[in-house]
Amino acid sequence: MLNHLKVSTKLVGVIGVVAVTATLAVGWFVIRSAEQALRGQIVARLEAERDSRARLVSAYFERIHKHALVSAKLLVTQIALRDMPAALPTRQATNGDYARLYALFDPIARGWTEENGYRSVSLIGADGTVLYNSLNNTDVATNVTVNPRGGLSVAFTRAIAAPGDTAHFVDFAQSPSKTGEPAAFLSTPVLDVGSKARLGVLAYEVSPGEIDAIMTDRTGFGDAGQTFLIGPDFMTRSYSRGAPAMQRAVETDSARRGLSGGESGTVEQADAVGVRVLSSFAPINVAEARWLLLAEANLEAALAPVRQFESRLALMIVIVGLTSAVVLWMAMRHIVLLPVAELAAGARRVAASDYQHPVALDKKDELGLLGESFNRMMASVGAQVDELKRAQESVRESEERLAAAASGANLGLWDVAPDDGRTLTNPIFESQLGYPPGGLRESDDKWATLRGGLAGWVELLHPDDRAQVAQKIQQYLAGALDVYKAEHRVRANDGSYKWILSVGSSITRDEDGRPLRVNGVHIDIDEMKGLQLDLQLRYEELQRLQGLRDGLVHMIVHDLRSPLTSVMGFIELLRTDTTATEDERMHFIDVAYMAATQMVEMISSLLDINRLEAGEMPVDRQTVDLCEIASEAVRALSGLAIGRSLTQAAPQGPVMSNCDAALIRRVVSNLLGNALKFTPSSGRITLTVARADGRPSVEVSDTGPGIPPDFIGRVFDKFSQAGEGRAKKRYSTGLGLAFCKLAVEAHGGAIGVTSEVGVGSRFSFQLPE
């Protein structure tokens, strides 16, 4: 009868067991909720008691603060401070006028101590002398500044230096009293009501008694609660369980957060002795001190009722759980486990490639139907295995054809798993780079794992290509590219780098478009890259020549246009301005002539430079004395050296050279003219002719502004001008120095320059003998 029931019917009993278990789980949840609610009540009570005591402590200090300010203004206080110093012959309160003043002030001071809980009241003169002390007359006539670290001394020092109507608090931690008990001081300056002169200081020794009365009230806490009033040194100022002030350190996490971080809140933590507590903390400002009020409750004691119920519930859950497990095991064994064991035996037969022995299940429920389906599946799998064997043979033949094609085309094949970077490659992958079999791969099989996987392959890339390739790999694996394609250099076995084109794609991707497996090829493009590089160099050379052509066109259009415009303008003035005087007309002619001369000079220089560059400039070599050529150039340009010193260094004798005198004279004149353009008034230009390293040498030095370092490498280029580093004193085409370089090199010589900005420049050239 039971065999004919459906599995869903059989599971009804199981669901009943689960329902019982769920009920217990709900009960467990209720207990946890009750615990959280009780914890919330404890926190609320702690925070309420914390805030209440904080207000009471703050109110106490606010009251004595106001009292101190009012007491300092009383006439009796001012009279006592004004007259007591003169009436203080000894330390006895019974002598002369001092006794009268003592009798006047002492009842008032004692009333203050009773009213506000002070331990003592002191009057201190402006020089630090104690004039009155309500507790200890032996201190009278002593000076508090003798012990500058004492609490009373600190209170006096702060008050006497402060402006009027201020009160200063010295914390307990700084001033233990003579009685051995912690003490604090509150002090305020006393000013004369008429002259506002400082008469002295009124100081109160504050006892912890008033604070203790607030803190030791256990109302609202019970046995599990306690409160602490903590100073910035983490020592207690007061403690609800009666420990003396300054006798206990409380350096817990909540104390540090409240005192150092200025935070407020409630946390669960271990207290100063390691007990788990709920700690509610809040900083309070007490005069000039920053204290912390801490309210704590012992968690174990506070949550004891819940813990007791939890123990009983846990025992109940264990008993019910064991009973349910036994019942469920017996039911599941008969209903499910035995049929499943038969199915498992059938699965093992299938795993052993035995498809001829079906499973035997005589049940009519879902498990019986599953057995019938399993038998049909077994028959289908047998047929599919035969088909798979045929497919594997076809794949083997395809792989052989692929390997033959890859070998003929020298293609390196690769297969990458993006999840772990595992990379399979064919033998050509490593032979392309000159590696022996097994040099890069873990074996010499048709497909073998690449050592280091994808990361190991990236290490083979040229350092300049790694970032770009890594970016493309990341983009492709993220689904941003349809096809992976990258050209890069890969380190060969001999240490050189070969250019490889890597192309790959993925047949399958996940729902986000990311590839699940990537297959591709490596193509050797090293020879093609060499041809490409040669074409690139040729293209760059063509671009450079086009740039030179553009520079020449720019010079002709711009630099020739400026003087030509000047010539045409002044000729137009000669034609049309009939009112011009004879002197003005001569000026027009001179300016036009100078502009035309500049054009002729620039065209001549350009033609000469082009002839020198083409090797068409005739060089008429003769043996000449460079000293004479230099002297002629100095004489010719001396008229332009207005306000500047143009000198030729005295030669040691003739310096002979086999050169074209006219060309070298122009080189020297260009260098001197260039120095005159850029050397300011009162500057110096020196021309030196000598022999350097056995060769004739000419040097022109100046004290001009110098040449910027970023321009000095281009100073001999055509049309180059350092517009920022050297002030353009005169019109310049940027051809003079280019001519100098070509003319010197046409003789087989060399020219160079050294310069320092703000100091000057030195141009020099050497010629052959």
CSV table of C-alpha atoms in Angstrom, one decimal, residues 195-347:
chain,number,residue,atom,x,y,z
A,195,SER,CA,41.2,102.3,39.7
A,196,LYS,CA,40.8,98.8,38.3
A,197,ALA,CA,44.2,97.9,39.7
A,198,ARG,CA,44.9,94.3,40.5
A,199,LEU,CA,44.6,93.8,44.3
A,200,GLY,CA,45.2,90.1,44.3
A,201,VAL,CA,43.5,86.7,43.7
A,202,LEU,CA,40.5,85.0,45.4
A,203,ALA,CA,41.0,81.2,45.3
A,204,TYR,CA,38.8,78.3,46.3
A,205,GLU,CA,39.9,74.7,46.9
A,206,VAL,CA,37.2,72.6,45.3
A,207,SER,CA,36.4,69.3,47.1
A,208,PRO,CA,35.2,66.3,45.2
A,209,GLY,CA,32.4,65.9,47.8
A,210,GLU,CA,29.8,67.8,45.9
A,211,ILE,CA,30.6,65.8,42.7
A,212,ASP,CA,30.6,62.5,44.6
A,213,ALA,CA,27.1,63.3,45.9
A,214,ILE,CA,25.9,63.5,42.3
A,215,MET,CA,27.8,60.5,41.0
A,216,THR,CA,27.2,58.0,43.9
A,217,ASP,CA,23.5,58.2,43.5
A,218,ARG,CA,22.6,54.6,42.3
A,219,THR,CA,19.0,55.4,41.5
A,220,GLY,CA,18.0,54.2,38.0
A,221,PHE,CA,21.0,51.8,37.7
A,222,GLY,CA,20.5,48.9,40.1
A,223,ASP,CA,23.4,46.5,40.9
A,224,ALA,CA,24.4,46.2,37.3
A,225,GLY,CA,25.1,49.9,36.7
A,226,GLN,CA,27.9,52.3,37.6
A,227,THR,CA,29.1,55.8,36.6
A,228,PHE,CA,32.5,57.3,36.2
A,229,LEU,CA,33.6,60.9,36.0
A,230,ILE,CA,37.0,60.8,34.1
A,231,GLY,CA,39.5,63.6,33.5
A,232,PRO,CA,41.8,64.0,30.5
A,233,ASP,CA,44.4,61.8,32.2
A,234,PHE,CA,41.9,58.9,32.2
A,235,MET,CA,41.9,59.0,36.1
A,236,THR,CA,38.5,59.1,37.9
A,237,ARG,CA,37.3,62.3,39.4
A,238,SER,CA,34.4,60.5,40.9
A,239,TYR,CA,33.0,57.0,40.9
A,240,SER,CA,29.5,55.8,41.8
A,241,ARG,CA,30.8,52.9,43.9
A,242,GLY,CA,32.8,55.1,46.2
A,243,ALA,CA,36.4,54.8,45.1
A,244,PRO,CA,38.4,58.0,46.0
A,245,ALA,CA,39.1,60.4,43.3
A,246,MET,CA,42.3,60.0,41.3
A,247,GLN,CA,42.6,56.4,42.5
A,248,ARG,CA,41.4,54.5,39.5
A,249,ALA,CA,42.4,54.6,35.8
A,250,VAL,CA,39.7,54.0,33.2
A,251,GLU,CA,41.4,53.9,29.8
A,252,THR,CA,38.8,51.9,27.8
A,253,ASP,CA,37.8,52.3,24.1
A,254,SER,CA,34.8,54.4,25.0
A,255,ALA,CA,36.9,56.7,27.3
A,256,ARG,CA,39.5,57.2,24.5
A,257,ARG,CA,36.8,58.0,22.0
A,258,GLY,CA,35.1,60.5,24.3
A,259,LEU,CA,38.2,62.2,25.6
A,260,SER,CA,40.4,62.1,22.5
A,261,GLY,CA,37.9,62.2,19.7
A,262,GLY,CA,35.1,64.3,21.4
A,263,GLU,CA,32.5,61.6,20.5
A,264,SER,CA,29.3,60.6,22.3
A,265,GLY,CA,27.5,57.3,22.1
A,266,THR,CA,27.0,53.8,23.6
A,267,VAL,CA,29.2,50.8,22.7
A,268,GLU,CA,29.6,47.2,24.0
A,269,GLN,CA,33.1,46.6,25.2
A,270,ALA,CA,35.4,45.2,27.9
A,271,ASP,CA,35.7,47.6,30.9
A,272,ALA,CA,38.9,48.5,32.7
A,273,VAL,CA,38.9,45.0,34.5
A,274,GLY,CA,37.8,43.0,31.4
A,275,VAL,CA,34.1,42.6,32.2
A,276,ARG,CA,31.7,42.9,29.1
A,277,VAL,CA,29.6,46.0,29.6
A,278,LEU,CA,27.4,48.4,27.7
A,279,SER,CA,29.3,51.7,28.0
A,280,SER,CA,27.5,55.1,27.3
A,281,PHE,CA,29.9,58.1,27.1
A,282,ALA,CA,29.7,61.8,26.6
A,283,PRO,CA,32.3,64.6,27.0
A,284,ILE,CA,31.4,67.6,29.3
A,285,ASN,CA,33.2,70.9,29.6
A,286,VAL,CA,34.0,71.8,33.2
A,287,ALA,CA,35.4,75.3,33.2
A,288,GLU,CA,38.8,75.0,31.5
A,289,ALA,CA,38.9,71.2,31.8
A,290,ARG,CA,37.4,68.6,29.5
A,291,TRP,CA,36.0,65.6,31.4
A,292,LEU,CA,34.0,62.6,30.3
A,293,LEU,CA,30.9,61.1,32.0
A,294,LEU,CA,30.7,57.3,31.6
A,295,ALA,CA,27.7,55.2,32.5
A,296,GLU,CA,28.1,51.4,32.3
A,297,ALA,CA,26.0,48.3,32.9
A,298,ASN,CA,27.2,44.8,33.4
A,299,LEU,CA,25.8,42.8,30.4
A,300,GLU,CA,25.8,39.5,32.1
A,301,ALA,CA,23.8,40.8,35.1
A,302,ALA,CA,21.5,43.0,33.0
A,303,LEU,CA,20.6,40.2,30.5
A,304,ALA,CA,20.4,37.4,33.1
A,305,PRO,CA,16.6,36.7,32.7
A,306,VAL,CA,17.0,36.3,29.0
A,307,ARG,CA,20.0,34.0,29.3
A,308,GLN,CA,18.1,31.7,31.7
A,309,PHE,CA,15.2,31.3,29.2
A,310,GLU,CA,17.7,30.7,26.3
A,311,SER,CA,19.2,27.8,28.2
A,312,ARG,CA,15.8,26.1,28.6
A,313,LEU,CA,14.9,26.8,25.0
A,314,ALA,CA,18.3,25.3,23.7
A,315,LEU,CA,17.6,22.1,25.6
A,316,MET,CA,14.1,21.8,24.1
A,317,ILE,CA,15.5,22.4,20.6
A,318,VAL,CA,18.0,19.6,21.0
A,319,ILE,CA,15.4,17.1,22.2
A,320,VAL,CA,12.9,17.9,19.4
A,321,GLY,CA,15.7,18.0,16.8
A,322,LEU,CA,17.0,14.5,17.7
A,323,THR,CA,13.5,13.1,17.7
A,324,SER,CA,12.7,14.7,14.3
A,325,ALA,CA,16.0,13.4,12.8
A,326,VAL,CA,15.3,9.8,13.8
A,327,VAL,CA,11.7,9.9,12.4
A,328,LEU,CA,12.9,11.6,9.2
A,329,TRP,CA,15.7,9.1,8.7
A,330,MET,CA,13.4,6.1,9.0
A,331,ALA,CA,10.9,7.6,6.5
A,332,MET,CA,13.5,8.8,4.0
A,333,ARG,CA,15.4,5.5,4.1
A,334,HIS,CA,12.3,3.5,2.9
A,335,ILE,CA,10.8,6.2,0.7
A,336,VAL,CA,13.9,7.6,-1.0
A,337,LEU,CA,17.3,6.1,0.0
A,338,LEU,CA,16.8,2.5,-1.1
A,339,PRO,CA,15.5,3.5,-4.6
A,340,VAL,CA,18.3,6.1,-4.9
A,341,ALA,CA,20.8,3.4,-4.0
A,342,GLU,CA,19.5,1.3,-6.9
A,343,LEU,CA,19.8,4.4,-9.2
A,344,ALA,CA,23.3,5.0,-8.0
A,345,ALA,CA,24.3,1.4,-8.8
A,346,GLY,CA,22.9,1.9,-12.3
A,347,ALA,CA,24.9,5.1,-12.7
